Amino acid sequence: MTLVEHDESVRAGAEWATSLYHIAAEQFERTADVLALDPDTRARLLEPRRTLTVNFPVRMDDGSVRSFTGYRVQHTLHMGPTKGGMRYAPAVSMGECAALAMWMTWKCALLELPYGGAKGGVRCSPKEMSVDEVERMTRRYAAELIPIIGPERDIPAPDMATGEREMAWFMDTYSQQVGYAVPEIVTGKPPVLGGTEARRPATGLGVVYVIEGALERLGWPVREQRFAVQGFGNVGRIAARELYDIGARVVALADASGGVSDPGGLDVPALEAWVDEHGGIEGFGGGEPLGRSDVLEVECDVLIPAALEQQITADNADRLRCRLVVEAANGPTTPEAEALLAARGIRVLPDVLANAGGVCVSYFEWVQDIQRYSWDHIELQERLRRQLRAALAKVWDTAERLDVSWRTAALSVAVTRVAEAARLRGVYP
Ligand code: GLU
């Protein structure tokens, strides 16, 4: 094959070109400018270190064979094994995984976990597949990743549309290949397979721990704040329920089916029961019905996007009516939107801090598996709270010292740590 010199497709970085990667790259570049990071380290951290693309066949229930494309992207190998979730969605791409892997690096560094970042996934529509088809796809994807994963190399975890069930299949597939049980190959497993009860609610609880810490520092009593949450999955639901339990007012909630609002505060447990029975929020009578994305524009104090990427954009940033945005999802705010929000005095607690509770408890799970020992989950929750509070303190102090946003502060702490590790390890050979 000849290389075409001016072909667009060979432009540097073209592999990753997606809007999500541009967001991650722009956030990193801004931080690198603030830190006056040297050009070599900047170039090394801007693009992922290692990427695997796999096309693999899966036998469908009707006997046909369908080909699926999957990815695994490892952003940096400086810090130890890589860590990050695997997602099933129609829009999974290498660029999207590259952005999410970079964010995992910053999350882990901010929390001082001994990992670099990774992310992977399979491009598919899981809702249109049977459980058996999802199982066969998961097992084959796990087998395809064997050349680059391992408890000391890269440890997957749940992400969008994957959970304990998929982690169990993944762990079993890997274990079948090596001939003995290897629970430490993934985190977010069912507790009986070496997982921990504390992992399930960890991301959502972490969001609330970070909110409590931040509001304490801002002098805003939690019980007096009104919260709106977009997303009612493993993150949004747990966060909303925890906020309700500590006496805060959750005034609006939405999922993919629809939303509901009540300025006086929603009955979150009743809504949970409704969703368990009906599969979604739509139709719940305990408040005013709300469009799926209208939840972002409801009047509240704290807005928690806990669903998809790129929800707060230049198109709707001017219509937000909150005082604070807490990013429970990865990458929900575009840089343009963030600038518009900053001009209006609305601050953003960034994803790499707000949703880092998941990977933090994943780390505890991995350590337990390696040691064949387990702590009780109350102890793990206490450790999680301490670790997130310590990260929040660093972000807060750095933002004040450098006079930058909380996002740039969080990334500054993380990038400084990774750059130091890269410098000390040097360049091989
Ligand atoms: N997928 C989650 C995240 O985005 C968790 C990753 C993990 O536990 O390794 O942070």
XYZ file of C-alpha atoms and ligand atoms in Angstrom:
439
model
C 0.000 0.000 0.000
C 1.346 3.426 -0.843
C 1.024 6.301 1.544
C -0.665 9.285 -0.052
C 1.242 12.277 1.196
C -1.558 14.802 1.419
C -4.388 12.430 2.113
C -6.619 13.900 4.848
C -6.804 10.507 6.519
C -3.111 10.542 7.390
C -3.294 13.914 9.104
C -1.861 13.690 12.641
C -4.555 12.741 15.099
C -7.119 11.944 12.377
C -7.734 8.512 13.939
C -9.399 10.085 16.961
C -11.328 12.844 15.185
C -14.685 12.912 16.964
C -16.374 15.755 18.819
C -15.789 14.023 22.155
C -12.057 13.647 21.549
C -11.846 17.314 20.555
C -13.411 18.225 23.883
C -10.961 16.064 25.852
C -8.028 17.387 23.809
C -9.067 21.012 24.248
C -9.413 20.586 28.013
C -5.976 18.987 28.134
C -4.350 21.660 25.949
C -5.766 24.421 28.137
C -4.306 22.710 31.202
C -0.974 22.134 29.458
C -0.845 25.875 28.692
C -1.512 26.781 32.332
C 1.230 24.361 33.451
C 3.590 25.406 30.626
C 4.021 21.683 29.954
C 6.985 20.858 27.727
C 6.090 20.004 24.100
C 7.289 16.375 24.280
C 5.186 15.450 27.298
C 2.277 17.356 25.796
C 2.472 15.335 22.596
C 2.809 12.060 24.489
C -0.256 12.698 26.639
C -2.446 14.156 23.904
C -2.862 10.892 22.014
C -3.520 7.401 23.343
C -0.573 5.129 23.839
C -2.152 1.918 22.584
C -5.313 1.045 20.664
C -6.865 -2.225 19.574
C -9.709 -2.476 17.071
C -11.402 -5.833 16.663
C -13.981 -7.060 14.181
C -15.492 -10.295 15.324
C -18.395 -12.598 14.456
C -21.298 -13.403 16.756
C -23.907 -16.047 16.098
C -27.355 -14.488 16.463
C -30.453 -16.316 17.749
C -31.830 -16.830 14.234
C -28.668 -18.712 13.223
C -27.160 -15.886 11.190
C -23.674 -14.544 11.939
C -23.206 -10.823 12.460
C -19.940 -8.959 12.569
C -19.331 -6.436 15.387
C -16.634 -3.814 15.817
C -15.079 -3.288 19.240
C -12.285 -1.157 20.633
C -9.994 -0.898 23.601
C -7.952 2.269 24.017
C -5.192 2.625 26.642
C -4.301 6.254 27.126
C -1.112 6.066 29.173
C 1.062 3.216 30.426
C 3.132 5.402 32.754
C 1.163 4.844 35.937
C 0.625 1.084 36.138
C -2.024 -1.071 34.496
C -4.799 0.766 32.693
C -8.341 0.958 33.988
C -11.698 1.919 32.601
C -15.103 0.761 31.544
C -16.481 -0.955 28.443
C -19.690 0.320 26.853
C -22.250 -1.033 24.436
C -23.845 1.642 22.263
C -24.574 2.338 18.589
C -22.154 5.276 18.449
C -19.085 3.665 20.061
C -15.998 4.702 18.103
C -12.252 4.772 18.555
C -12.293 8.560 19.004
C -14.968 8.362 21.662
C -13.015 5.660 23.514
C -9.850 7.771 23.190
C -11.550 10.754 24.870
C -13.012 8.602 27.627
C -9.662 6.837 28.169
C -7.912 10.196 28.567
C -10.479 11.264 31.165
C -9.893 7.977 33.004
C -6.188 8.844 33.221
C -6.997 12.189 34.856
C -9.565 10.612 37.192
C -7.135 7.974 38.408
C -4.275 10.455 38.814
C -6.463 12.915 40.714
C -7.450 10.155 43.148
C -3.873 8.834 43.258
C -4.930 5.384 42.056
C -2.063 3.379 40.505
C -3.592 3.233 37.037
C -3.487 4.848 33.632
C -6.767 5.366 31.828
C -8.481 3.065 29.336
C -11.899 2.675 27.757
C -13.464 0.289 25.327
C -16.698 -0.883 23.904
C -18.621 -2.554 21.152
C -20.672 -0.736 18.529
C -24.083 -2.360 18.862
C -27.694 -1.733 19.907
C -27.952 -3.791 23.098
C -31.671 -3.037 23.538
C -32.377 -4.795 20.251
C -30.404 -7.913 21.206
C -31.473 -10.898 23.286
C -29.665 -11.765 26.522
C -28.057 -14.757 24.789
C -26.789 -12.555 21.962
C -25.350 -10.030 24.424
C -23.662 -12.903 26.264
C -22.072 -14.343 23.122
C -20.954 -10.876 22.035
C -19.463 -10.151 25.470
C -17.581 -13.443 25.585
C -16.159 -13.004 22.113
C -15.196 -9.379 22.790
C -13.411 -10.531 25.980
C -11.556 -13.225 24.026
C -10.540 -10.698 21.341
C -9.061 -8.371 23.972
C -6.838 -11.015 25.555
C -3.652 -9.803 23.802
C -3.786 -6.479 25.672
C -5.741 -7.010 28.903
C -4.884 -8.732 32.187
C -4.933 -7.996 35.926
C -1.498 -6.371 35.612
C -2.153 -4.808 32.179
C -5.659 -3.462 31.720
C -8.715 -4.056 33.895
C -12.161 -3.379 32.320
C -15.271 -2.379 34.277
C -18.910 -1.476 33.645
C -19.893 1.582 31.634
C -22.980 2.416 29.536
C -25.244 -0.648 29.066
C -22.849 -2.992 30.866
C -22.992 -4.123 34.486
C -22.406 -7.036 36.844
C -23.877 -9.546 34.388
C -21.456 -8.606 31.608
C -18.525 -8.493 34.059
C -19.354 -12.050 35.195
C -19.291 -13.314 31.565
C -16.128 -11.364 30.883
C -14.392 -12.760 33.975
C -15.517 -16.286 33.145
C -14.286 -16.054 29.551
C -10.861 -14.814 30.621
C -10.682 -17.454 33.373
C -11.553 -20.234 30.892
C -8.616 -19.153 28.722
C -6.051 -19.286 31.526
C -7.556 -22.299 33.289
C -8.357 -20.872 36.733
C -10.581 -18.166 38.226
C -9.159 -14.671 37.789
C -11.568 -12.290 39.541
C -9.088 -9.397 39.307
C -9.426 -9.220 35.495
C -12.498 -6.947 35.807
C -14.155 -4.841 38.485
C -17.851 -4.261 39.004
C -18.462 -8.032 39.275
C -21.249 -9.653 41.277
C -20.100 -9.841 44.940
C -20.149 -13.650 44.965
C -17.505 -13.660 42.191
C -15.143 -11.330 44.039
C -16.977 -8.056 43.542
C -18.107 -5.812 46.351
C -21.513 -4.517 47.423
C -19.923 -1.097 47.598
C -19.207 -0.938 43.844
C -22.821 -0.849 42.645
C -23.755 2.494 44.198
C -20.204 3.890 44.190
C -20.422 6.365 41.299
C -23.760 7.834 42.420
C -22.730 7.979 46.078
C -19.428 9.555 45.066
C -21.333 12.294 43.236
C -23.180 13.100 46.462
C -20.012 12.992 48.604
C -18.378 15.491 46.252
C -21.498 17.689 46.316
C -21.572 17.629 50.139
C -17.924 18.611 50.307
C -18.293 21.384 47.730
C -21.475 22.846 49.220
C -19.879 22.861 52.662
C -17.056 24.964 51.251
C -19.492 27.239 49.398
C -21.593 27.674 52.533
C -24.769 26.372 50.850
C -26.638 23.984 53.228
C -27.451 20.796 51.257
C -30.993 20.535 52.645
C -31.839 23.996 51.361
C -30.801 23.282 47.768
C -32.991 22.164 44.873
C -31.503 19.467 42.651
C -32.360 18.443 39.080
C -30.982 15.177 37.722
C -30.787 14.086 34.076
C -30.498 10.295 33.911
C -32.001 7.597 36.134
C -29.571 4.751 35.570
C -26.900 3.437 37.907
C -25.533 6.933 38.555
C -28.500 9.346 38.437
C -30.843 7.093 40.354
C -28.432 6.423 43.212
C -27.478 10.109 43.456
C -31.134 11.230 43.448
C -32.065 8.683 46.119
C -29.113 9.609 48.330
C -29.967 13.328 48.013
C -33.570 12.535 48.941
C -32.418 10.441 51.920
C -30.260 13.235 53.306
C -33.211 15.602 53.133
C -32.445 17.606 49.979
C -35.177 18.540 47.497
C -35.009 16.760 44.137
C -37.218 18.986 41.961
C -36.772 17.351 38.553
C -35.715 13.980 37.133
C -35.629 12.621 33.606
C -34.537 9.492 31.784
C -34.675 8.462 28.127
C -38.451 7.889 28.358
C -39.341 11.315 29.781
C -39.213 13.375 32.940
C -41.142 14.809 35.843
C -40.818 17.914 38.020
C -42.194 19.289 41.261
C -40.782 22.479 42.777
C -41.818 21.179 46.215
C -39.642 18.073 45.815
C -40.312 14.687 44.198
C -40.991 11.464 46.099
C -37.882 9.642 44.836
C -38.662 6.230 46.421
C -42.130 6.285 44.790
C -40.500 7.148 41.473
C -38.040 4.270 41.882
C -40.934 1.869 42.443
C -42.658 3.283 39.324
C -39.545 2.836 37.197
C -39.026 -0.727 38.452
C -42.564 -1.562 37.429
C -42.857 0.387 34.151
C -39.294 0.515 32.900
C -39.055 4.334 32.742
C -40.121 7.640 34.312
C -42.741 8.417 31.658
C -46.265 8.354 33.053
C -45.280 8.837 36.719
C -48.061 10.918 38.256
C -46.200 12.478 41.182
C -45.389 15.800 39.425
C -45.600 17.758 36.184
C -44.512 15.785 33.098
C -41.314 17.092 31.568
C -39.559 16.550 28.233
C -36.381 14.472 28.357
C -33.973 17.390 27.818
C -36.188 20.038 29.503
C -34.820 18.791 32.807
C -31.640 20.733 32.059
C -33.586 24.003 31.989
C -35.611 23.555 35.169
C -35.048 26.174 37.866
C -32.840 24.630 40.552
C -29.651 25.244 42.511
C -27.650 22.206 41.430
C -28.013 20.526 38.046
C -26.631 16.987 37.736
C -26.266 15.668 34.181
C -25.957 11.907 34.769
C -26.771 10.525 31.338
C -24.912 11.055 28.085
C -22.040 13.154 26.764
C -22.485 16.622 25.265
C -25.831 17.510 26.815
C -24.983 21.080 27.830
C -23.949 22.841 24.654
C -23.759 26.350 23.180
C -27.406 25.824 22.155
C -28.889 25.473 25.629
C -26.242 26.873 28.025
C -27.992 30.243 28.138
C -31.231 28.622 29.223
C -29.849 26.760 32.255
C -31.361 28.054 35.505
C -29.036 26.606 38.114
C -26.149 27.917 40.196
C -23.895 24.905 39.914
C -23.448 22.009 37.454
C -22.131 18.704 38.798
C -20.974 16.385 36.008
C -22.010 12.872 37.011
C -21.769 11.726 33.369
C -18.506 11.792 31.427
C -18.144 14.848 29.181
C -21.672 16.289 29.482
C -20.575 19.921 28.982
C -18.899 21.220 25.816
C -16.102 23.807 26.198
C -18.270 26.433 24.419
C -21.078 25.822 26.893
C -18.664 25.976 29.798
C -17.460 29.416 28.690
C -21.068 30.638 28.437
C -21.831 29.261 31.891
C -18.695 30.836 33.381
C -19.764 34.219 31.973
C -23.064 33.789 33.822
C -21.327 32.834 37.079
C -22.413 29.175 36.904
C -19.567 26.919 38.034
C -18.980 23.328 36.981
C -17.711 20.513 39.206
C -15.965 18.408 36.554
C -16.601 14.761 35.708
C -13.058 13.647 36.560
C -13.812 14.537 40.184
C -17.601 14.219 40.463
C -17.928 10.725 38.992
C -14.584 9.294 40.150
C -16.298 7.281 42.911
C -16.827 4.365 40.527
C -13.215 3.804 39.623
C -12.161 4.469 43.225
C -14.224 1.536 44.509
C -13.101 -0.462 41.468
C -9.582 0.004 42.781
C -10.630 -1.294 46.226
C -12.262 -4.298 44.532
C -9.114 -5.064 42.516
C -6.900 -4.829 45.618
C -9.245 -7.159 47.495
C -9.206 -9.680 44.642
C -5.425 -9.650 44.422
C -5.122 -10.142 48.175
C -7.997 -12.655 48.355
C -9.344 -10.603 51.234
C -12.412 -8.407 51.599
C -13.409 -5.422 53.676
C -17.007 -4.795 54.614
C -18.755 -2.373 52.352
C -19.384 0.272 55.018
C -15.628 0.557 55.446
C -15.225 0.898 51.679
C -17.819 3.682 51.579
C -15.948 5.529 54.306
C -12.674 5.155 52.379
C -14.416 6.379 49.248
C -15.685 9.474 51.035
C -12.208 10.243 52.418
C -10.509 9.791 49.057
C -13.006 12.004 47.208
C -12.813 14.690 49.877
C -9.028 14.722 49.615
C -9.294 15.102 45.816
C -11.853 17.897 46.202
C -9.533 19.752 48.587
C -6.704 19.566 46.043
C -8.955 20.804 43.250
C -10.275 23.651 45.379
C -6.850 24.830 46.505
C -5.365 24.540 43.013
C -8.240 26.528 41.488
C -7.587 29.329 43.969
C -3.810 29.218 43.611
C -3.831 29.224 39.789
C -7.028 31.266 39.425
C -8.568 28.724 37.042
C -11.833 26.765 36.778
C -12.333 23.630 38.837
C -11.924 21.589 35.671
C -8.572 23.088 34.787
C -7.540 22.751 38.436
C -8.494 19.051 38.515
C -6.656 18.412 35.266
C -3.636 20.390 36.509
C -3.300 18.156 39.560
C -3.681 15.046 37.397
C -1.466 16.107 34.498
C 1.301 17.222 36.888
C 1.319 13.772 38.474
C 1.349 11.862 35.188
C 3.963 14.179 33.645
C 6.203 13.644 36.675
C 5.905 9.859 36.333
C 6.676 10.082 32.608
C 9.713 12.257 33.296
C 11.094 9.946 36.002
C 10.646 6.850 33.854
C 12.411 8.583 30.984
C 12.498 7.499 27.361
C 13.320 3.903 26.471
C 15.879 2.904 25.172
N -16.809 3.403 33.591
C -16.582 4.072 34.836
C -16.013 5.461 34.620
O -16.255 6.078 33.603
C -15.786 3.235 35.846
C -14.489 2.694 35.384
C -13.878 1.692 36.382
O -14.489 1.406 37.407
O -12.796 1.191 36.083
O -15.387 6.037 35.470
